[in-house]
Coordinates of C-alpha atoms in Angstrom, one line a residue:
X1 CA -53.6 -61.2 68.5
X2 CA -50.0 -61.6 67.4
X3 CA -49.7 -64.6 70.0
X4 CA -51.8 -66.3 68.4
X5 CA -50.8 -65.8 65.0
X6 CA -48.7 -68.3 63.2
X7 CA -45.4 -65.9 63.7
X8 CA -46.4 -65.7 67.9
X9 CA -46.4 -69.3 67.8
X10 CA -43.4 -70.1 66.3
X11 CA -41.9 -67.7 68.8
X12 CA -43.7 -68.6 71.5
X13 CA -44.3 -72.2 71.6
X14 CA -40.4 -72.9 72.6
X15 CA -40.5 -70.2 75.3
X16 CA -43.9 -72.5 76.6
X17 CA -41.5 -75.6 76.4
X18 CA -38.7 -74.0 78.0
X19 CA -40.9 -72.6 80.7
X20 CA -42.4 -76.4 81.4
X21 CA -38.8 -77.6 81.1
X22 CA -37.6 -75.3 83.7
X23 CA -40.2 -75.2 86.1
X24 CA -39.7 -79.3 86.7
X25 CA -36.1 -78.9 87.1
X26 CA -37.0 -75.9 89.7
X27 CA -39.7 -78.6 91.5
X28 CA -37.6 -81.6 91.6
X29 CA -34.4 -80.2 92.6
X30 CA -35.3 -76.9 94.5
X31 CA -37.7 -79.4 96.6
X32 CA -35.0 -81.6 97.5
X33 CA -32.2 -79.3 98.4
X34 CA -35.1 -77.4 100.0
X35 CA -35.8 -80.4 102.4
X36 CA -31.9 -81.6 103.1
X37 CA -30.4 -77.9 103.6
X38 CA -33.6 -77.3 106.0
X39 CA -33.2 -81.0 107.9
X40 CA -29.5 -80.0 108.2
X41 CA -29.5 -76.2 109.3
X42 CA -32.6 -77.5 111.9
X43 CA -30.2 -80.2 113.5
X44 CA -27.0 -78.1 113.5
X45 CA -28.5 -75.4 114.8
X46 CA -30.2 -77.5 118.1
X47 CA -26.6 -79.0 118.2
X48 CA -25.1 -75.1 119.0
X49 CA -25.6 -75.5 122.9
X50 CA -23.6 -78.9 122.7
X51 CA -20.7 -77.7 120.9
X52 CA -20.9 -79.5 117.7
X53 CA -23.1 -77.2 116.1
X54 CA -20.6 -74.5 116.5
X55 CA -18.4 -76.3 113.8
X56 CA -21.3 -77.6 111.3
X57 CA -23.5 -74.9 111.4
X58 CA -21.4 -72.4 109.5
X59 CA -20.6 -75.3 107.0
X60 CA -24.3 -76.3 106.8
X61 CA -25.2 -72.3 106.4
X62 CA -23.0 -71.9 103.6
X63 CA -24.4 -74.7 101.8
X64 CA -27.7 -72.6 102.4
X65 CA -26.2 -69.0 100.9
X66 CA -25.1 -70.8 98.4
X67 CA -28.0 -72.7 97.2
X68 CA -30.2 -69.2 97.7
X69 CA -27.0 -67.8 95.8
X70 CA -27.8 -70.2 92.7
X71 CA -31.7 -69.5 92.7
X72 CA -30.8 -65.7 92.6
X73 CA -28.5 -66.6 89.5
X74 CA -31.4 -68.4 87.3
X75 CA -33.8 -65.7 88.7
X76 CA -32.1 -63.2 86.4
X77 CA -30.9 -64.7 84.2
X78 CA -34.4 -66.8 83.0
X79 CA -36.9 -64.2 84.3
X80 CA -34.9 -60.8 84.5
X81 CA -36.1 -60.4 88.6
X82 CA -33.2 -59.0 90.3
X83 CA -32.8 -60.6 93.9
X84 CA -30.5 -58.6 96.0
X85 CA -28.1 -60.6 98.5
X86 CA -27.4 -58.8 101.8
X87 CA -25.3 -61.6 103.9
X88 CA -22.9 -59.6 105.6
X89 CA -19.2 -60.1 105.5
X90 CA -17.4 -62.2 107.7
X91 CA -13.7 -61.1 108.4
X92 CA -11.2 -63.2 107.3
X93 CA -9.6 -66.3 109.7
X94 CA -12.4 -66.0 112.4
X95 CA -13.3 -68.3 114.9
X96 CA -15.6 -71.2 114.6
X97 CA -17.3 -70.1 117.1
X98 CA -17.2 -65.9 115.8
X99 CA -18.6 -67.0 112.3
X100 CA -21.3 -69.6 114.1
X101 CA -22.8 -66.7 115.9
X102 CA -22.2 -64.2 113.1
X103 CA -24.1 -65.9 110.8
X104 CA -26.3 -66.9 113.3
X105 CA -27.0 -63.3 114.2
X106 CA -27.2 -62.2 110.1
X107 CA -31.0 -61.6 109.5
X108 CA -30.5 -62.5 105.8
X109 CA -29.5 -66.5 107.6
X110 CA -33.3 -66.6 109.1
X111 CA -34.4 -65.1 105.9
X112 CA -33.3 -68.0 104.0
X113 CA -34.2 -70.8 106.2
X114 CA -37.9 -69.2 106.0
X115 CA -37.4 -69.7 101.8
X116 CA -36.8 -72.9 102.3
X117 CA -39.5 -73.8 104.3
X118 CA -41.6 -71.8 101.3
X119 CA -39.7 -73.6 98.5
X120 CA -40.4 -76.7 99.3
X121 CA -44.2 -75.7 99.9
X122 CA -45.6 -72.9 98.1
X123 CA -42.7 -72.5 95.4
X124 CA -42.7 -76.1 95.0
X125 CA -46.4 -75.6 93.6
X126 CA -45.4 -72.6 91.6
X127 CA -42.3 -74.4 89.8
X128 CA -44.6 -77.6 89.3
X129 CA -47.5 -75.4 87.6
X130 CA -45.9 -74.9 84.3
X131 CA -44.9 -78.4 83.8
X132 CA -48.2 -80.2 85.0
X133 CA -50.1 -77.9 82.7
X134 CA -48.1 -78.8 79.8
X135 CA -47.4 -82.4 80.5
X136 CA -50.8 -83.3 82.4
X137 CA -52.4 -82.7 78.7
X138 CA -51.1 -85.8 77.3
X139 CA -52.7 -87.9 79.8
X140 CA -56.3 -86.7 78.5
X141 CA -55.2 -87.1 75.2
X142 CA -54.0 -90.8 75.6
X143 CA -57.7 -91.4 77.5
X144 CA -59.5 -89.6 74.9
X145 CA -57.4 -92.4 72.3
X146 CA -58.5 -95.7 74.0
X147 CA -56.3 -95.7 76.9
X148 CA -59.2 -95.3 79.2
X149 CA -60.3 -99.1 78.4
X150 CA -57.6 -99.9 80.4
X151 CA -59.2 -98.9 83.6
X152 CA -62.5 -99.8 82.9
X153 CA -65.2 -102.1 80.6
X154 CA -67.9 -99.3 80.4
X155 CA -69.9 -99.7 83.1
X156 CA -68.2 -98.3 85.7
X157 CA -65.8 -95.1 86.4
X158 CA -62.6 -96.5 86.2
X159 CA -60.2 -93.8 86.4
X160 CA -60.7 -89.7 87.1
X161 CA -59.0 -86.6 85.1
X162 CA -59.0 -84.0 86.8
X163 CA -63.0 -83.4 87.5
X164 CA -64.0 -85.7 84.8
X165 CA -64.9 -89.3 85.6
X166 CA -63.9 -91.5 83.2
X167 CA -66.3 -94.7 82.8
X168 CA -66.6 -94.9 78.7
X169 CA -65.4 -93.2 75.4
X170 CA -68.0 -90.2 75.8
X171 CA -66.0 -89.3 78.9
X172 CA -62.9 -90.1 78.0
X173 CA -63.3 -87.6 74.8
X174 CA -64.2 -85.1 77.7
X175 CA -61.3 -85.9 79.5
X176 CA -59.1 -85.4 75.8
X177 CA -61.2 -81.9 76.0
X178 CA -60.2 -80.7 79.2
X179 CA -56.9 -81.9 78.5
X180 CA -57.0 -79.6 75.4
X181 CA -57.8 -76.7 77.4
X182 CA -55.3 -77.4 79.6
X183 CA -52.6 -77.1 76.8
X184 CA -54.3 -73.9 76.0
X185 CA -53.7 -72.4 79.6
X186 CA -49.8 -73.7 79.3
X187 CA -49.8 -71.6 76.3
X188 CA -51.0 -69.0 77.7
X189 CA -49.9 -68.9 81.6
X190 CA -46.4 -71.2 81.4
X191 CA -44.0 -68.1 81.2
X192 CA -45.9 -66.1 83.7
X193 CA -46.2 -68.8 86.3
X194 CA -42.6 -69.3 86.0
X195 CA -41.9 -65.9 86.9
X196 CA -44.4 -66.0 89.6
X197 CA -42.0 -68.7 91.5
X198 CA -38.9 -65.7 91.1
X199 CA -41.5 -63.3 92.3
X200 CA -42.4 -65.2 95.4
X201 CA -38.6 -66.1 96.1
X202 CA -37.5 -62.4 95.8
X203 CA -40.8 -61.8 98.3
X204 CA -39.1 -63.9 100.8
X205 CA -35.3 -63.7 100.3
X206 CA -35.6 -60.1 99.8
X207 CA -35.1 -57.4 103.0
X208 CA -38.9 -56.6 105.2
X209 CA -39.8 -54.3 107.0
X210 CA -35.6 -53.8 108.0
X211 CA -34.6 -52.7 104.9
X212 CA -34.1 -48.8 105.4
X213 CA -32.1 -49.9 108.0
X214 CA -29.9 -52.7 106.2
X215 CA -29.5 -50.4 103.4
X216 CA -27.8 -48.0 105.6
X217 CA -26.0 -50.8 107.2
X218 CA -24.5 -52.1 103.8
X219 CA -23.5 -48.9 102.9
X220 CA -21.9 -47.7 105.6
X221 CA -19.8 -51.3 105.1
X222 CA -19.1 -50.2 101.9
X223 CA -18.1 -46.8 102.1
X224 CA -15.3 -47.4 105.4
X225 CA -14.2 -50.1 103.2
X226 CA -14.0 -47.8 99.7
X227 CA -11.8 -45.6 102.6
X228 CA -9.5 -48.2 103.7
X229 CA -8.8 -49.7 100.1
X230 CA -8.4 -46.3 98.9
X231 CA -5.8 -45.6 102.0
X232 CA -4.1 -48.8 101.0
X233 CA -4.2 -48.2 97.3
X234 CA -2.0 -44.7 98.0
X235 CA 0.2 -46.5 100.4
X236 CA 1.1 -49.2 97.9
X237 CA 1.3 -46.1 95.2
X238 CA 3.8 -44.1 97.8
X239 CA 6.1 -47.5 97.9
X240 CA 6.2 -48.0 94.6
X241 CA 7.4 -44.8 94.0
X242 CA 9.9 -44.6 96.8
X243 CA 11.1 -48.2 96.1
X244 CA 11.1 -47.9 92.5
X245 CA 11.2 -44.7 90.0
X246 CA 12.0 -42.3 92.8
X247 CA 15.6 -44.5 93.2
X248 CA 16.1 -44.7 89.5
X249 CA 15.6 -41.1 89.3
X250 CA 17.5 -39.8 92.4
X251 CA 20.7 -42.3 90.7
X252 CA 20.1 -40.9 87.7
X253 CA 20.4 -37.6 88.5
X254 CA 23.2 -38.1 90.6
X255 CA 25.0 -39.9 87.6
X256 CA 24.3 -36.6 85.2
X257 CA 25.8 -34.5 88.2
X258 CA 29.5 -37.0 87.7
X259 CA 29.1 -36.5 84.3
X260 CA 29.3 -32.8 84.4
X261 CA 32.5 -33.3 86.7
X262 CA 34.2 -36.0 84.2
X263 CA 33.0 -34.6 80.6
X264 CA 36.3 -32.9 80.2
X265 CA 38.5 -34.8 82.4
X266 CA 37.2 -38.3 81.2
X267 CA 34.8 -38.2 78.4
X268 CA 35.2 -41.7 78.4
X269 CA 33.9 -42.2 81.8
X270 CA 31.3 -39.8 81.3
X271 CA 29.8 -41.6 78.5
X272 CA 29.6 -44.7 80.2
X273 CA 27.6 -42.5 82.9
X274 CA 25.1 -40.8 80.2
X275 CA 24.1 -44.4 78.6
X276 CA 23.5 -45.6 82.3
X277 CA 21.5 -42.7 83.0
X278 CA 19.7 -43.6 79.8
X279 CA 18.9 -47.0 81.1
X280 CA 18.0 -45.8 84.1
X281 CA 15.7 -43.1 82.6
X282 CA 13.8 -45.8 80.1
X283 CA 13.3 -48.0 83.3
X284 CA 12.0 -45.2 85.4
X285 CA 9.4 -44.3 82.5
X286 CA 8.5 -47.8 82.3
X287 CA 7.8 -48.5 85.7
X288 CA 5.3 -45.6 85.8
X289 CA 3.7 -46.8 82.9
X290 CA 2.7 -50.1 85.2
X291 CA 2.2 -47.9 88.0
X292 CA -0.4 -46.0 85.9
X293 CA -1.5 -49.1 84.0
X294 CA -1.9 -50.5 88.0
X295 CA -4.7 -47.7 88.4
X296 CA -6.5 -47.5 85.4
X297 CA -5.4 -49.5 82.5
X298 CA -4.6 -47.5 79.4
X299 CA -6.8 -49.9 77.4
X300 CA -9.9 -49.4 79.6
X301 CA -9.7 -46.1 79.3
X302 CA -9.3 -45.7 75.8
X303 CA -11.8 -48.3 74.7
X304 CA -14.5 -49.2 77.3
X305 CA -14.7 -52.0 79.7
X306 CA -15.4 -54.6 76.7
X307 CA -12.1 -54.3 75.0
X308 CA -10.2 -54.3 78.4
X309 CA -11.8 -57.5 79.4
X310 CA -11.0 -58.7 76.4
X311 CA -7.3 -58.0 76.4
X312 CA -7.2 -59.7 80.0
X313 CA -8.8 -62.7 78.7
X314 CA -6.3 -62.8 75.8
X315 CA -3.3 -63.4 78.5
X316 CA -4.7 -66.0 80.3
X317 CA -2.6 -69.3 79.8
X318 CA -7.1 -71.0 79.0
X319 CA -9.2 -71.5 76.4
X320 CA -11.5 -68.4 76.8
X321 CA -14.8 -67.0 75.0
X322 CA -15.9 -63.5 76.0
X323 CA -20.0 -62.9 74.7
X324 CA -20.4 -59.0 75.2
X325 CA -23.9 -57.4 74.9
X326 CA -23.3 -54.0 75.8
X327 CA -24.5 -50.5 73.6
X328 CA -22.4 -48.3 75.5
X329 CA -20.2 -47.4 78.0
X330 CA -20.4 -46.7 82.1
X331 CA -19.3 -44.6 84.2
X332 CA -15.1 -44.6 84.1
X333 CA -15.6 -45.4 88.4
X334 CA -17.6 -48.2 87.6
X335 CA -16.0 -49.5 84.6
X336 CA -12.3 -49.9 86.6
X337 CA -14.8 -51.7 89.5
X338 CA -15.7 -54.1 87.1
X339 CA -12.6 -54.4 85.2
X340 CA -10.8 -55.3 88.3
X341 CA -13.5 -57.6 90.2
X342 CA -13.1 -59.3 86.8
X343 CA -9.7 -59.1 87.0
X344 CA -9.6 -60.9 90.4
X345 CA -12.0 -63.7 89.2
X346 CA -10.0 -64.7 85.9
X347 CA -6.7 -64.7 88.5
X348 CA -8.7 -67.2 90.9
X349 CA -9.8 -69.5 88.3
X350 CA -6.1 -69.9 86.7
X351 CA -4.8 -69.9 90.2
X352 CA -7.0 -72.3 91.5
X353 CA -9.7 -73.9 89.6
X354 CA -8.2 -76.6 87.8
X355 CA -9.8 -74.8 84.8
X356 CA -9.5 -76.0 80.9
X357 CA -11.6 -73.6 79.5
X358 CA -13.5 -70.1 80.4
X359 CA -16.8 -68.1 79.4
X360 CA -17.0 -64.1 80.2
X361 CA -20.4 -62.7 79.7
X362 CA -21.0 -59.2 80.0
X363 CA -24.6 -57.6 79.7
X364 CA -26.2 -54.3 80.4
X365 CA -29.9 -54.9 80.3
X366 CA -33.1 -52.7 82.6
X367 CA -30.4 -50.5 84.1
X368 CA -28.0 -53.1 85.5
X369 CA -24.6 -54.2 83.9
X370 CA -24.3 -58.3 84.9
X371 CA -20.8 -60.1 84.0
X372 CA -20.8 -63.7 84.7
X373 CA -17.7 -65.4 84.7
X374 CA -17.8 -69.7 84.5
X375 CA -15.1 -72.0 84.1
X376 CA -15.2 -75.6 84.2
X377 CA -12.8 -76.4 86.5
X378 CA -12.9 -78.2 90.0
X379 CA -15.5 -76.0 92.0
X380 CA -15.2 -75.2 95.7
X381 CA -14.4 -71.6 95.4
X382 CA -17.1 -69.4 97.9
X383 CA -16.7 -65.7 99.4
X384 CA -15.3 -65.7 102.5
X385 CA -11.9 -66.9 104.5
X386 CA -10.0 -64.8 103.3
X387 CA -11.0 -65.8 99.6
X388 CA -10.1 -63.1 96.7
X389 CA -13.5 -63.0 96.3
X390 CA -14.6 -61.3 99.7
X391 CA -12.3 -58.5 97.9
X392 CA -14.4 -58.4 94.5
X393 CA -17.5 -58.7 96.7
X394 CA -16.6 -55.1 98.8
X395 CA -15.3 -53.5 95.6
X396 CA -18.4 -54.0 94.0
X397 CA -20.5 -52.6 96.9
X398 CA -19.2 -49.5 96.9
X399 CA -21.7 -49.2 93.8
X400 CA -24.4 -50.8 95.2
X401 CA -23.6 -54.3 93.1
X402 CA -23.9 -57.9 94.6
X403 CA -21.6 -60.9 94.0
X404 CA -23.2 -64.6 93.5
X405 CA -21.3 -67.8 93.6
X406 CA -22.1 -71.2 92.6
X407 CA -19.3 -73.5 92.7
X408 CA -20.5 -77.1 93.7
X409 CA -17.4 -79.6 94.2
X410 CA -16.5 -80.8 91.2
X411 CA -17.4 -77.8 89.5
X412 CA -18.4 -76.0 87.2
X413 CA -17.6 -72.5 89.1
X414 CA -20.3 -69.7 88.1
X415 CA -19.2 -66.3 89.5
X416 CA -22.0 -63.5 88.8
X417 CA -21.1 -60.0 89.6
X418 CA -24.2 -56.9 89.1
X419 CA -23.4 -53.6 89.2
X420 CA -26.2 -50.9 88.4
X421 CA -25.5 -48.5 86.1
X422 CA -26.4 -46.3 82.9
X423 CA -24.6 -46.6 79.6
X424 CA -23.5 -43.4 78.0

């Protein structure tokens, strides 16, 4: 088998590594945010009825989205499993006591605090696997080398791997045997067990038996929203055309209608007239140009989403990288979806971040297009009051893509937006 040839293991003892590595960062840290977010949602929550809880439980809450947020980030992007993210939105400047109860009432809140009672648990187990099976090894190795005299003369067992007990050299070469087959079983099972973890968070965090019915939830969300910013999109459209080229046009042709009076009485005059209507003509053409470029950006259209994210990173006042992996194009809807959630996310980070530099990735891999945007600026940035990002967030679900956040204080910011699609 090619796995086991030298090529497969070349290519497959890093992946073995990085599984091992992975799944210990997963245990140690998922188990101990596990335990504090679920210690602090518990005691915030049985504060509600005193009043306190009503301003910490939306704080302690968020905390929890955020971290679920975070595992749904690393699910895709070190296992490919897709974990949808159903939280639903929170208008802007409520109440502490609206958004306590709102979340409160969001069945997506109870699903996460069961995930945390299962990380800490069961996916604690799952994360730990592929480490202990690659580090556990060595310890039956350093037995099987003399390390078992240590625990014991010979005449007694002084020390047990695993099943074997070790009381001499005969058992402690067992021990270096089992340890052996151990390493084998990381080699074989490290990956899988890895995604096994994802597969039992996305079990959990993922919609039950409701989901028929949160589906049509979210998309009627979505689709009064698409109304309304469509409705607002052609009111601002209207304005700008009443306010701006409509005028210019109006004066100029009321200027060309003096010049017709004055071109034989005073050519002078009339002139001066025709190179203001001029003026005025260029600046009407060029304010419908950024009309246009307003709606869909000449750039997009003309040469796919890449290119135009591309030019917008080229503007910003940062040190930018943009990593495209992308063998086609979308949809033209989707593509102006994107380009403006993306849009909206650069603005944000030079707005507010603190940012020094910034890293655009876009991806279209198993049918979904994924752009993650990081900078490594001051953190803090999270969906909701009133944040740009509630906008990027409804944009993108009128196609059925999800917005995930990670932005611990102090940073870096991680903003990953999914949208699925086909490439033409």
């Amino acid at each position: 088998m090619e796995m086991w040839s030298g090529r497969g293991i070349r290519t497959r003892g890093p992946e073995v590594l990085v599984a091992g590595g992975r799944g210990l960062m997963l245990a140690v840290g998922g188990f101990t945010g596990a335990v504090v977010l679920f210690v602090l949602s518990v005691v915030s929550i049985l504060l509600v009825p005193v009043g306190v809880g009503i301003v910490t439980t939306p704080w302690v809450l968020t905390g929890v989205r955020a971290f679920a947020d975070r595992r749904r980030i690393i699910a895709a992007e070190w296992c490919g499993i897709r974990i949808p993210s159903t939280y639903r939105t929170l208008p802007a400047d409520t109440t502490p006591w609206t958004r306590c109860f709102r979340m409160l009432g969001d069945p997506a809140t109870w699903r996460d605090l069961g995930w945390l009672v299962v990380d800490m648990t069961a996916g604690f187990v799952t994360a730990l696997l592929p480490a202990a099976l690659l580090l556990y090894p060595l310890e039956g190795f350093a037995l099987a080398a003399g390390l078992w005299r240590v625990f014991t003369d010979g005449t007694h067992v002084g020390w047990w791997y695993g099943f074997v007990p070790v009381s001499g050299q005969g058992t402690a070469l067992l021990a270096g045997a089992l340890g052996a087959a151990l390493l084998v079983a990381s080699y074989a099972l490290s990956p899988a067990l890895l995604r096994v973890h994802f597969l039992l968070t996305r079990s959990v965090l993922a919609s039950g038996d409701g989901e028929l019915a949160e589906r049509v939830r979210v998309l009627t969300e979505t689709r009064r929203t698409a109304v309304d910013t469509s409705a607002a999109e052609l009111r601002r459209i209207e304005r700008d055309l009443h306010d701006g080229a409509q005028a210019r046009l109006v004066a100029m042709g009321m200027d060309l209608g003096t010049v017709d009076v004055l071109i034989e009485k005073d050519p002078a005059k009339a002139r001066q007239l025709l190179a203001q209507a001029r003026r005025s003509s260029a600046e009407a053409l060029t304010e419908l140009r950024d009309l246009v470029r307003g709606i869909h950006p000449p750039v997009l259209a003309e040469r796919g989403l890449a290119d135009a994210v591309r030019a917008l990173v080229l503007r910003l006042p940062l040190v930018s990288e943009v990593d495209v992996d992308m063998d086609g194009r979308a949809d033209a809807p989707v593509e102006s979806a994107a380009y403006f959630a993306v849009s909206e996310v650069l603005t944000n980070a030079v707005k507010h971040s603190g940012a020094e530099r910034l890293w655009v990735d876009l991806q279209h891999r198993d049918g979904m297009l994924r752009i993650t945007v990081t900078d490594d600026g001051e953190g803090g940035a999270r969906v909701g009051a009133g944040s740009g990002l509630t906008g990027v967030e409804r944009r993108l679900g009128t196609f059925d893509g999800v917005l995930a956040v990670s932005s611990p204080a102090g940073g870096p910011t991680m903003v990953t937006m999914e949208i699925p699609c086909a490439l033409s």
